[in-house]
Coordinates of C-alpha atoms in Angstrom, one line a residue:
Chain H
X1 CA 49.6 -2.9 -32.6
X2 CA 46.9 -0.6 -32.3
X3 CA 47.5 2.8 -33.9
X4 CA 46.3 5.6 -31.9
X5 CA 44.1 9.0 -33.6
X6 CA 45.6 12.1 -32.4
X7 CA 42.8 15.2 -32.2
X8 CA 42.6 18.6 -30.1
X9 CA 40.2 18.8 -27.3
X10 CA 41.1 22.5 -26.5
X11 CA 44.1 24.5 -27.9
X12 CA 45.7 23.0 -24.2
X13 CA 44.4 19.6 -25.1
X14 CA 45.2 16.7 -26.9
X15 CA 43.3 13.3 -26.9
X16 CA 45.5 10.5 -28.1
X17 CA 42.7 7.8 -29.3
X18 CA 43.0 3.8 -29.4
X19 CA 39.6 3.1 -31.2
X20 CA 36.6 2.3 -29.2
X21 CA 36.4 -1.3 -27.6
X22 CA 36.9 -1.9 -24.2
X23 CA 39.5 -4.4 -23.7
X24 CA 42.8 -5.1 -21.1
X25 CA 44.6 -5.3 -23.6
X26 CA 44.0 -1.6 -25.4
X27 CA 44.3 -0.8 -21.5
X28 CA 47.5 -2.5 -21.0
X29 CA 48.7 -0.4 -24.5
X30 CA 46.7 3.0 -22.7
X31 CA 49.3 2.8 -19.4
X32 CA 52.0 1.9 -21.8
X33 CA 51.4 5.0 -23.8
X34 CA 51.1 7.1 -20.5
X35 CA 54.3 5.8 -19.0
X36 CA 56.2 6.3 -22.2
X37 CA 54.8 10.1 -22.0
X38 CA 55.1 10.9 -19.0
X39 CA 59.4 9.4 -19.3
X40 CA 59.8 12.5 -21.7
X41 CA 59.6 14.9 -18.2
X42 CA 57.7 17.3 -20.7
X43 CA 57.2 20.8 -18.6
X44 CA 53.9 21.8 -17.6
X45 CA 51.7 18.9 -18.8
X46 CA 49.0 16.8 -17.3
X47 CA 48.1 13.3 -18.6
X48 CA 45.0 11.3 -17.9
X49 CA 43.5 7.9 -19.1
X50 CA 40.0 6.7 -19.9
X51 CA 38.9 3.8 -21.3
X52 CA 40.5 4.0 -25.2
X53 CA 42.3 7.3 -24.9
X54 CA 44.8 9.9 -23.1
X55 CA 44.3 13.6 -22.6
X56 CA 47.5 15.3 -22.1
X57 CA 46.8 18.7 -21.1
X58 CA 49.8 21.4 -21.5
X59 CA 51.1 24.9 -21.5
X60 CA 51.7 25.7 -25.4
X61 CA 54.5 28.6 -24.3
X62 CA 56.3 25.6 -22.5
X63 CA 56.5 23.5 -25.6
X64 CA 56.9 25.9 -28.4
X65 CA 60.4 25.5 -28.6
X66 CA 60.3 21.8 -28.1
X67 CA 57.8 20.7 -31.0
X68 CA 59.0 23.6 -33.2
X69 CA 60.8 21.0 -35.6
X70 CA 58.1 19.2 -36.5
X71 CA 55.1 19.5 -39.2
X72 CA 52.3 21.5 -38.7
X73 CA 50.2 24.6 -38.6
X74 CA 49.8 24.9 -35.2
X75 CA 51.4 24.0 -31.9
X76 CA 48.9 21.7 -31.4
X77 CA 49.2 20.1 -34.5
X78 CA 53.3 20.0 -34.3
X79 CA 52.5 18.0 -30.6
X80 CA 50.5 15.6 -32.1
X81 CA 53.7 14.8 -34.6
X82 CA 55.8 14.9 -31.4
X83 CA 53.6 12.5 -29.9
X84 CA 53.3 10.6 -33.1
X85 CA 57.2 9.9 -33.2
X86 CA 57.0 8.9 -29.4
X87 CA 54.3 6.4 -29.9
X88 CA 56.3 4.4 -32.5
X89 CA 58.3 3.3 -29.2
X90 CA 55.2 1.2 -27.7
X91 CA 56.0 -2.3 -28.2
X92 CA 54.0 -5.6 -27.5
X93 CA 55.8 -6.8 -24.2
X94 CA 53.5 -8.0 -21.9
X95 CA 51.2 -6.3 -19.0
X96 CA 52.6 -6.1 -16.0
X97 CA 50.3 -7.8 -13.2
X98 CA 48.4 -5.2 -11.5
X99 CA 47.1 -4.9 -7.5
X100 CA 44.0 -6.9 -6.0
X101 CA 42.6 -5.3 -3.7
X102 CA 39.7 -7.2 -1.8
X103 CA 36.9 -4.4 -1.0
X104 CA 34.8 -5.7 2.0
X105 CA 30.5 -5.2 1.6
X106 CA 27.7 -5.7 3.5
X107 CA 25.3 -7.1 0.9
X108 CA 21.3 -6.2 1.3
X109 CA 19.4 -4.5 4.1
X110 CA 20.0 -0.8 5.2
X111 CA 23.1 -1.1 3.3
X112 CA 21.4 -2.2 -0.4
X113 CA 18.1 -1.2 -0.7
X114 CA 17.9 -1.9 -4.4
X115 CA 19.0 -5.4 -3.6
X116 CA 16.0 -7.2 -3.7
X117 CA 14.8 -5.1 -6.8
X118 CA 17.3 -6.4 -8.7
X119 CA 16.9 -9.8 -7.3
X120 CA 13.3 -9.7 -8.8
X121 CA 14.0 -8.2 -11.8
X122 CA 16.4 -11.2 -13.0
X123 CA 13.8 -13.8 -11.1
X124 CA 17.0 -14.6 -8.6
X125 CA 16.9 -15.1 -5.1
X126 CA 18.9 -12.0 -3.3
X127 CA 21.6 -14.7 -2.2
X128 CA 22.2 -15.5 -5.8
X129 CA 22.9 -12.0 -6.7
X130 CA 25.5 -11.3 -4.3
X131 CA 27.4 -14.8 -5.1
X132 CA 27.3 -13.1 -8.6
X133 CA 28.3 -10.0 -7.5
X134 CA 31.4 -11.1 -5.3
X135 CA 32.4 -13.5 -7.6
X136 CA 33.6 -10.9 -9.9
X137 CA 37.0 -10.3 -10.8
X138 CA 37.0 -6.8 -12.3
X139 CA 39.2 -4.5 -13.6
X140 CA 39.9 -0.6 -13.0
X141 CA 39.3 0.3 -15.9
X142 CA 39.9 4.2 -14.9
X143 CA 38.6 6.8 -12.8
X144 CA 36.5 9.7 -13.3
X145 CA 33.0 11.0 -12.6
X146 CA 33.9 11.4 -8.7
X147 CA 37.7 11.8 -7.2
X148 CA 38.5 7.8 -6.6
X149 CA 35.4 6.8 -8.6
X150 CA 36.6 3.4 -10.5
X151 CA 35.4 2.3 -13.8
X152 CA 34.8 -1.9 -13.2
X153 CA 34.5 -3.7 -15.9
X154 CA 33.7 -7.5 -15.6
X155 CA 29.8 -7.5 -14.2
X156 CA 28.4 -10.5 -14.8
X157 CA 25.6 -9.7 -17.3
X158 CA 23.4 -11.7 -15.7
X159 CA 23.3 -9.2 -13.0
X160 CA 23.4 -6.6 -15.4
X161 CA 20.6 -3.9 -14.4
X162 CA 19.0 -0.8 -15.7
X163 CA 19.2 2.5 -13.9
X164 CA 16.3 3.3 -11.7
X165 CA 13.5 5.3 -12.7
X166 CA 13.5 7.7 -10.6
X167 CA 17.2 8.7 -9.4
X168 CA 17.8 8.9 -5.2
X169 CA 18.7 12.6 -4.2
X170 CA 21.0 11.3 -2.1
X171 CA 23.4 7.9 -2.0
X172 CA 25.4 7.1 1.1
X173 CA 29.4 7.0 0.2
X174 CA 30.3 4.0 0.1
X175 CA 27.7 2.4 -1.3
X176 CA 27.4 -0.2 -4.1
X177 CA 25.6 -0.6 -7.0
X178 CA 25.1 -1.5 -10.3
X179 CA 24.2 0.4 -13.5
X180 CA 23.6 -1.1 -16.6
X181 CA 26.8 -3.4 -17.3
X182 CA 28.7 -1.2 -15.0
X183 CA 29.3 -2.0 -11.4
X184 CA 31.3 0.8 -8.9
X185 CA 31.4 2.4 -5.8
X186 CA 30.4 5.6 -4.7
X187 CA 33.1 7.0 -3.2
X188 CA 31.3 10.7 -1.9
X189 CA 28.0 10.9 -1.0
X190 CA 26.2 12.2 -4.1
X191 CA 22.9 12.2 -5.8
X192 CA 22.7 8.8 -8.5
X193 CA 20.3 6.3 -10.4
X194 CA 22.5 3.6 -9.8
X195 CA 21.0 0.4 -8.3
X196 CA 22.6 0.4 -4.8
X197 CA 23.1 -3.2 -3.7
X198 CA 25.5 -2.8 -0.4
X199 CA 28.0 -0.4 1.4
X200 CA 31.7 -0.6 1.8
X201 CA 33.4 1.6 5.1
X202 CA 36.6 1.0 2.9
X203 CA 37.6 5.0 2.2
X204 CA 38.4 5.8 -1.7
X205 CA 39.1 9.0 -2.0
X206 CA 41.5 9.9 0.6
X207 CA 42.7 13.8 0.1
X208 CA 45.6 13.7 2.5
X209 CA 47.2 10.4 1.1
X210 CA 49.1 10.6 -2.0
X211 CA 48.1 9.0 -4.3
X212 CA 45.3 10.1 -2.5
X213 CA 43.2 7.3 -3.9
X214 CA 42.6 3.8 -2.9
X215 CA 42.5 2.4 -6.6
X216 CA 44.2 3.4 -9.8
X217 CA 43.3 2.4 -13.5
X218 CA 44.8 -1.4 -14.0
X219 CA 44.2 -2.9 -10.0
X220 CA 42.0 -5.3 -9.8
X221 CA 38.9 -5.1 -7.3
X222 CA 37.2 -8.2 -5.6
X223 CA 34.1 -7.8 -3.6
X224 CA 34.1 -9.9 -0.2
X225 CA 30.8 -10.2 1.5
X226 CA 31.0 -9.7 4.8
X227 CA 28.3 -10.3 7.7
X228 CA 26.5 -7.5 10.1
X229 CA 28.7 -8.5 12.8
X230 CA 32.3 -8.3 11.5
X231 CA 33.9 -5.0 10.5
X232 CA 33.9 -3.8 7.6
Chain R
X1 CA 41.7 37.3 10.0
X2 CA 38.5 37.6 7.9
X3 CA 35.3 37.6 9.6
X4 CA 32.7 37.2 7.7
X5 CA 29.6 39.2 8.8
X6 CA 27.7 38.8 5.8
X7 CA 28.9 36.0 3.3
X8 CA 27.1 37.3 -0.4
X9 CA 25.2 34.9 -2.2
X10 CA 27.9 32.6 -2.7
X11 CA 31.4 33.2 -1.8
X12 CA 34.2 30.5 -2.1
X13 CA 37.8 30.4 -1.1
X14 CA 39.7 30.0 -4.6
X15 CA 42.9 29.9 -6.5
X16 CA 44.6 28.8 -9.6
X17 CA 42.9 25.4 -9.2
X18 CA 44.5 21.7 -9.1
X19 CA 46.7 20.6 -11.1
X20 CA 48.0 17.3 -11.5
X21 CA 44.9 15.4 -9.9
X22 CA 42.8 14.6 -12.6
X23 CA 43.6 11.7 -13.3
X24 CA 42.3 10.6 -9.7
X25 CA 39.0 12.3 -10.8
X26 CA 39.9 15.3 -8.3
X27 CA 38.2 18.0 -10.3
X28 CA 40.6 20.4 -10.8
X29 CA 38.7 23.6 -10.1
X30 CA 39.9 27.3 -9.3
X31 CA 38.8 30.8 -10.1
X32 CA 36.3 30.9 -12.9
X33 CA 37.6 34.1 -14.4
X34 CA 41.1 33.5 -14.1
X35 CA 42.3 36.9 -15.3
X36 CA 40.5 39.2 -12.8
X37 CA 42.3 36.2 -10.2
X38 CA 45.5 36.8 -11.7
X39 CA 45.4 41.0 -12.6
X40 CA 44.4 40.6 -8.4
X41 CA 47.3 39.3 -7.2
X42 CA 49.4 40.8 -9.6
X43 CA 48.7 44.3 -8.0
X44 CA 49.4 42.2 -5.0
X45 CA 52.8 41.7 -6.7
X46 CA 52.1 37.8 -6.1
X47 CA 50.9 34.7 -8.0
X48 CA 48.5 31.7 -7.4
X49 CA 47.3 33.4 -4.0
X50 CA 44.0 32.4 -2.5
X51 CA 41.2 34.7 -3.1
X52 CA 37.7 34.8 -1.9
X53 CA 35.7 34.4 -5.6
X54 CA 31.8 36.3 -5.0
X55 CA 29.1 35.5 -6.7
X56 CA 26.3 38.0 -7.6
X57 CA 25.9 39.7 -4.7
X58 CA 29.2 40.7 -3.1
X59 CA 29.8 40.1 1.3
X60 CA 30.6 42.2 4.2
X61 CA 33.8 41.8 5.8
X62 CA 35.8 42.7 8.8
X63 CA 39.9 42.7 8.9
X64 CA 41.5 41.7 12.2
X65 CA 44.6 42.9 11.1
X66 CA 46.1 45.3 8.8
X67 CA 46.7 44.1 5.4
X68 CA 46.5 44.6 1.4
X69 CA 43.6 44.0 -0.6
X70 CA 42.5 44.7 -4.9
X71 CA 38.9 43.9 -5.9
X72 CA 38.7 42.4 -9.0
X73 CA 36.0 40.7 -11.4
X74 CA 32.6 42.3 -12.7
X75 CA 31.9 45.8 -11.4
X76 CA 30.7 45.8 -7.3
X77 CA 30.0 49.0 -5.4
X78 CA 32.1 48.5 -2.5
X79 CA 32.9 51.1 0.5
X80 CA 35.2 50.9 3.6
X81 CA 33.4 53.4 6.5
X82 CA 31.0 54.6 3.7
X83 CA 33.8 56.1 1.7
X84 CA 33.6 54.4 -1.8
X85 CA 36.8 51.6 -3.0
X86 CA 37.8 51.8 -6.6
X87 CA 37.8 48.1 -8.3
X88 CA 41.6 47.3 -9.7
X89 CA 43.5 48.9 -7.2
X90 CA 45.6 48.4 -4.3
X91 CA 43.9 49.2 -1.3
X92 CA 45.7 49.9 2.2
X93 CA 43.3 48.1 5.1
X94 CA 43.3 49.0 8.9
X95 CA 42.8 46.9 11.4
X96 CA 39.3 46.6 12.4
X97 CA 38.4 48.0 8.7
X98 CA 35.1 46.7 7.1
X99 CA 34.5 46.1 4.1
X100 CA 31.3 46.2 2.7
X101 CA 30.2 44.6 -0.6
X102 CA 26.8 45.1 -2.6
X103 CA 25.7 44.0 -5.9
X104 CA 28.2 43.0 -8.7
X105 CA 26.7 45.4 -11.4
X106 CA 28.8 44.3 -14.6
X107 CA 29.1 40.5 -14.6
X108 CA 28.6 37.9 -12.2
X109 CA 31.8 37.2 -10.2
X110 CA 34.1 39.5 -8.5
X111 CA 37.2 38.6 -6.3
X112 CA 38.8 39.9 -2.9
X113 CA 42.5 39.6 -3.3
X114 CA 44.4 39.5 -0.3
X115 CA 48.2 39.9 0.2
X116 CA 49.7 37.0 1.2
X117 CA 46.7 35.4 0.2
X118 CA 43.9 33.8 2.1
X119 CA 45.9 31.0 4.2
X120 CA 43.7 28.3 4.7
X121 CA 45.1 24.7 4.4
X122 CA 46.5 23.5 1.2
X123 CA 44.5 20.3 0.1
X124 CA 46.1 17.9 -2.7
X125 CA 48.9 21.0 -3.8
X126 CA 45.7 24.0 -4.2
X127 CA 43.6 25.9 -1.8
X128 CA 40.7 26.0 -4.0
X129 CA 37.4 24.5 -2.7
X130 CA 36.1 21.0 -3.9
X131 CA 32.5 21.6 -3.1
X132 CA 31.4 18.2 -4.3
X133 CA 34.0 16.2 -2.0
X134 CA 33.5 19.0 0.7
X135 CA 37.5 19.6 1.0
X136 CA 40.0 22.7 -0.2
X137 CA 38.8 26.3 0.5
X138 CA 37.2 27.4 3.7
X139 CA 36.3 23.9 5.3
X140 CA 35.5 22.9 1.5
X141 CA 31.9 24.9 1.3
X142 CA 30.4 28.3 0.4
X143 CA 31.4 30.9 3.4
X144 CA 29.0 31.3 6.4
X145 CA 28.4 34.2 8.5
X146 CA 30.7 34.0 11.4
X147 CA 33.3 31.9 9.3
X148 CA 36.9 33.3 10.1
X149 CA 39.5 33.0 7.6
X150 CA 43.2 33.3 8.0
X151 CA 45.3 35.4 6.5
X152 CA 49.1 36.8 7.5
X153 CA 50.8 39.8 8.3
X154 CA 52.3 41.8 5.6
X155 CA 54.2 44.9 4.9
X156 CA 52.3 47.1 2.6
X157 CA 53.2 47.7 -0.5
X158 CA 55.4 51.0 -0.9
X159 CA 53.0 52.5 -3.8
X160 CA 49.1 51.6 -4.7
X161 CA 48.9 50.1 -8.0
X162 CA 46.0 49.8 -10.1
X163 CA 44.9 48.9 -13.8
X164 CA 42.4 49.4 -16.1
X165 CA 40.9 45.7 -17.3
X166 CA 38.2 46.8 -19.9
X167 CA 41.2 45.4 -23.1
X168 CA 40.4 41.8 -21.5
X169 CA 36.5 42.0 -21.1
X170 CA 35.5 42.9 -25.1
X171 CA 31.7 42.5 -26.2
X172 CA 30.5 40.3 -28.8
X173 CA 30.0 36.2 -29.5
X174 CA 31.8 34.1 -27.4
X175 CA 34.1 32.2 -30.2
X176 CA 34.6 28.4 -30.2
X177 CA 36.2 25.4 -32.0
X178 CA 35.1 22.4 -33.2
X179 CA 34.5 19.9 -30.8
X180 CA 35.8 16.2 -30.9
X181 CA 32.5 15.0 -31.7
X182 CA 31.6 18.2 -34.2
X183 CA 32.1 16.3 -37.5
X184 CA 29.5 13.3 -36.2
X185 CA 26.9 15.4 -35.7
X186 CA 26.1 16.2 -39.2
X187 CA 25.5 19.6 -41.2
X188 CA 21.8 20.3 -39.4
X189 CA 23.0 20.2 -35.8
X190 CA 26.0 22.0 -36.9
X191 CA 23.9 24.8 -37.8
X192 CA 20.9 24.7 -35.7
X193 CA 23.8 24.9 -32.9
X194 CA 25.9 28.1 -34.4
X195 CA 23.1 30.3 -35.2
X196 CA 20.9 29.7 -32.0
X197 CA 20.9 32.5 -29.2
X198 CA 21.0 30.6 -25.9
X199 CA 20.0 31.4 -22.1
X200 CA 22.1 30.7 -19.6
X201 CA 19.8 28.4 -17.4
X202 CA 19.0 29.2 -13.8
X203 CA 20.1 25.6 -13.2
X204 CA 23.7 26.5 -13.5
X205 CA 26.8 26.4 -11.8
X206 CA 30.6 26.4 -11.1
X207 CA 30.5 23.0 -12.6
X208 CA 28.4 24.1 -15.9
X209 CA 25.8 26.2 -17.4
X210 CA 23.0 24.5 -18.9
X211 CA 22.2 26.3 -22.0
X212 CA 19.0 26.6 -23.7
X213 CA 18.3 27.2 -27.1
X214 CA 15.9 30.0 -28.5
X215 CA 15.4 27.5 -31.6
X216 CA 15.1 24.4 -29.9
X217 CA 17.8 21.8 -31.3
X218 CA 16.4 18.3 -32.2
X219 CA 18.9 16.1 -31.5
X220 CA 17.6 13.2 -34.2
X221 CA 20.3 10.5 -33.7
X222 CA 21.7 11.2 -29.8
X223 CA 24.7 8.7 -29.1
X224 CA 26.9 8.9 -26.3
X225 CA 30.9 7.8 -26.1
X226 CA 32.7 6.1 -23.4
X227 CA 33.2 7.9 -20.8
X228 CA 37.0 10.4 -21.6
X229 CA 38.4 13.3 -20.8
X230 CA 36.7 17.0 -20.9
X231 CA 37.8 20.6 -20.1
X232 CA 36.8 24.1 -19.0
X233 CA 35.2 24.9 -21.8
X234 CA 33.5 21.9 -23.0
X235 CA 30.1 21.8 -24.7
X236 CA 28.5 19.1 -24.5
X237 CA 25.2 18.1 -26.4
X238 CA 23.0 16.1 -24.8
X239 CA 19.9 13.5 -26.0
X240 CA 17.5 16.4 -24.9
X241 CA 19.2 19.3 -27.3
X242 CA 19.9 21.6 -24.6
X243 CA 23.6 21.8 -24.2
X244 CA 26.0 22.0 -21.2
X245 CA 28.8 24.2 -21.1
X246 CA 31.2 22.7 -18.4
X247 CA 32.7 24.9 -16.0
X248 CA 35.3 25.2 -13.9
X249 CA 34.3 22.3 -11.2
X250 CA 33.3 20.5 -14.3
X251 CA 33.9 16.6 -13.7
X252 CA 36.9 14.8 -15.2
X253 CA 35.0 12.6 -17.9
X254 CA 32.1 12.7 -19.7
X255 CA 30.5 10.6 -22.3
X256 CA 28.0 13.2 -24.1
X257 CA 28.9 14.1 -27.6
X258 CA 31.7 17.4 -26.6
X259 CA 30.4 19.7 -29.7
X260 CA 32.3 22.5 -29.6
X261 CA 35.3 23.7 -27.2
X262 CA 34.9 27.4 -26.2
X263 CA 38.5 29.4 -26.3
X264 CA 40.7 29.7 -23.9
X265 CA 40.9 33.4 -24.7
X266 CA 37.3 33.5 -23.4
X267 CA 36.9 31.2 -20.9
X268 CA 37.4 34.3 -18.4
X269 CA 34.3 36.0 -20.1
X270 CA 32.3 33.2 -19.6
X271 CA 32.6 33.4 -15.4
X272 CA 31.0 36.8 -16.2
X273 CA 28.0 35.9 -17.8
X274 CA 24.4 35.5 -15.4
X275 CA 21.9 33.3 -15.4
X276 CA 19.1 34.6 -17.7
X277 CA 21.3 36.2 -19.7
X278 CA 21.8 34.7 -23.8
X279 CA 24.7 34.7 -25.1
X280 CA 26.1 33.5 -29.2
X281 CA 29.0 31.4 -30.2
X282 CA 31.2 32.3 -33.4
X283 CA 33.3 29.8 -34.7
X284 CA 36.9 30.3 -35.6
X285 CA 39.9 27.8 -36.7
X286 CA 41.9 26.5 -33.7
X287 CA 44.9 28.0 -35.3
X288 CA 43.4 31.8 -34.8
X289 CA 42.5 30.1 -31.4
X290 CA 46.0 29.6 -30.6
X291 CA 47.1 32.6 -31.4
X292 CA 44.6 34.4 -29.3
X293 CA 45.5 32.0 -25.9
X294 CA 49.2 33.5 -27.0
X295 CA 48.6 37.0 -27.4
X296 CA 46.3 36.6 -23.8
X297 CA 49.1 34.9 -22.0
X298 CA 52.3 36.9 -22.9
X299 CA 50.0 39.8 -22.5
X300 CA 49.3 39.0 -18.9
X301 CA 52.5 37.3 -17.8
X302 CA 54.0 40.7 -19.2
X303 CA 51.8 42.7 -16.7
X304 CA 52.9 40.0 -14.0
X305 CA 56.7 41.4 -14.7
X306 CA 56.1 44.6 -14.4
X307 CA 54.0 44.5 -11.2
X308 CA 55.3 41.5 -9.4
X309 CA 59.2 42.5 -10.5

């Protein structure tokens, strides 16, 4: 069982750590360890997940009284304790099987102009890189950067691509690339180096939904490629 | 409603921010000087209202309707009909009033508090504006000349109130913590980072101010993290040794080293810094840290009694 490092980020921040390799299964412990926190209906708190840790943000007033009992200088450090005793409830059962959700792309053209760059670059035909590409099975790792933005893990490194050189000022929303090991989709329009491959109309961010996000950290995304003519 | 005749250089519709949404990586944005924000709408006798946050040079405004207003923030010359309005106090408006705004003098940011509070749409539990995703606020941009914004009607309030803010805004270093990622850094970058005077870049911004460094810092072994969480607050230290203080539309994640964690007990002092202006950092133990975010916030939800109640 991994055993988690509990440091401040702010005086209104704690970052509950599980070590630094990117794996489902310290995932799988990560959403554990969020569930279980979020079961003790602490007031006034706000947890979030990344790849190996948890930030619970929180209102010290609201927990003074609550953490008073247990060791430490500070409140911060008497929450940590808290959260130390909490933790001892994670226990090895199994993941619970998340969401696919199939994410349709029109590969190349308008819609990928890096495509054939990175076709070239790994001495592929274009072809070959999307059946890489939408073979995947990847994981939501998390979200961050941009509201909806998921963190995919599971690009086949032979696809695997550096950033461009020289960043675009502006990438259509939607639009898929690769960076690095890292694949993802840009869910706002927004300046980015990443190597853009093809667009999705599929909407991720959607403010008036709740959860007002398409994916969350532990669904599982496939890419289907889809021609000009059908929708997308 | 609000007309707005003349905008200022950068005027946005916010309040207390969003809470709750981070985890979708819906920044969670809000007043960057969240005292003046909440002294405002405490004068109101009201909390979490939506204000209109101005940016170095203040707007010009007309009121449909008769309503309440306070001017918070750094020091603006503002006059209704040419006759001067005090900052920090209640202020009785006419319909058909306008309100002219000039320079902000003292600081950078100033707010127009408005009783009732400005009533755009709430987006995702806030009205603050996500510039970046174009939503919250006034149609989720910077106001425009000719932009209308809605607010209600409301009786006035029976006596003016005002306060004197100067206890919250004190001179001197902006004090700090150790970051996450302080002890990796080593005893050279440590230094080289808390003696330097820094100037607030021109390239900054609600979401952060890039800082640079009188001495420059040579960041001799850069590494980065997986991507996790940040805060208002945050400094960063980048490969190229300039670092980035993150702000209030500061992103959700980041994967820079986070060096140091400014207080929360002057975060507000931070919204009132300018670009081209330097600024120091003292560091102090997170436990005198805590006790300074206490001593803020019973101090201020004290005031909030006694005005609101």
């Amino acid at each position: 069982m991994l055993h988690p490092t509990i440091k401040p980020l702010s005086e209104r921040a704690l970052l509950i750590s599980f070590g630094e390799t990117i794996s489902e299964e310290t995932h799988h412990v990560i959403q554990q360890t969020v569930a279980l926190i979020q079961a003790q209906n602490l007031a006034g708190i706000e947890v979030t997940s990344s790849y190996t840790s948890i930030c619970v943000y929180y209102e010290p007033l609201l927990l003074k009284k609550l953490v008073a009992p247990f060791f430490g200088q500070t409140t911060s450090q008497k929450l940590a304790a808290y959260f130390e005793l909490v933790l001892q409830q994670l226990t090895t059962k199994a993941a619970t099987t998340g969401r696919v959700i199939d994410i349709p792309v029109r590969y190349g053209g308008e819609w990928g102009p890096d495509l054939d760059e990175v076709a070239r670059y790994h001495k592929m035909t274009p072809d070959e890189v999307i059946a890489l590409h939408a073979a995947g099975d990847y994981f939501v790792y998390m979200l961050g950067f941009a509201p909806g933005f998921p963190f995919l893990g599971g690009l086949a490194p032979q696809i695997a691509t550096p950033r461009r050189e020289t960043p675009r000022l502006q990438i259509a929303a939607g639009s898929v690339g690769i960076a690095g090991a890292q694949t993802g989709i840009y869910p706002l329009a927004t300046p980015g180096g990443w190597q853009i491959i093809g667009r999705t109309e599929t909407k991720l961010f959607l403010p008036e939904q709740h959860p007002p996000t398409l994916l969350n950290a532990g669904d599982r995304v496939r890419f289907v490629a889809v021609k000009e003519e059908e929708g997308c | 409603m609000l007309k707005v005749i003349k905008p200022g250089f950068f005027s946005t519709i916010q309040d207390r921010g969003r809470q709750g949404y981070q985890q979708f990586g819906v920044i969670v944005s809000g007043a960057m000087d969240s005292i003046a924000y909440r002294l405002g709408n405490a004068l109101l006798q009201q909390q979490n209202a939506a204000a209109l946050e101005m940016t170095c040079v203040g707007g010009t405004f007309l009121f449909t309707q008769p309503t309440t207003i306070v001017l918070t923030g750094g020091h603006m010359q503002a006059t209704i009909h040419g006759k001067a309005i005090p900052m920090y106090q209640s202020i009785l408006i006419q319909a058909g009033d306008i309100l002219c705004c000039g320079a902000i003098l003292q600081g950078t940011r100033s707010y127009l508090c408005i009783r009732g509070g400005f009533t755009v749409p709430v987006v995702m539990n806030s009205r603050s504006t996500y510039l970046r995703a174009g939503i919250g606020g006034f149609e989720g941009r910077a106001l425009q000349v000719g932009d209308c914004i809605p607010y209600i009607k409301t009786p006035p309030i029976k006596q003016p109130l005002h306060l004197l803010p100067h206890t919250f805004y004190k001179d001197g270093p902006i004090r700090i913590v150790h970051g996450t990622e302080w002890d990796r850094i080593g005893h050279a970058m440590q230094t080289a980072f808390s003696t330097n005077r820094f100037t607030i870049s021109l390239a900054s911004d609600r979401m952060g101010y890039r800082l640079l460094p009188q001495q420059p810092i040579h960041v001799t072994e850069p590494f980065s993290l997986l991507s996790e969480a940040v805060t208002f607050g945050t400094i960063q230290l980048p490969p190229n040794g300039e670092p980035i203080l993150l702000m209030a539309d500061h992103q959700t994640t980041g994967g820079y080293p986070k060096i140091a964690q400014v207080i929360y007990a002057d975060l507000h002092r931070l919204a009132q810094l300018a670009p081209m202006q330097t600024c120091q950092f003292k560091l102090i133990s997170l436990a005198h840290a805590e006790q300074l975010d206490e001593q803020l916030e019973r101090k201020l939800r004290l005031l909030e009694q006694l005005l609101i109640y």
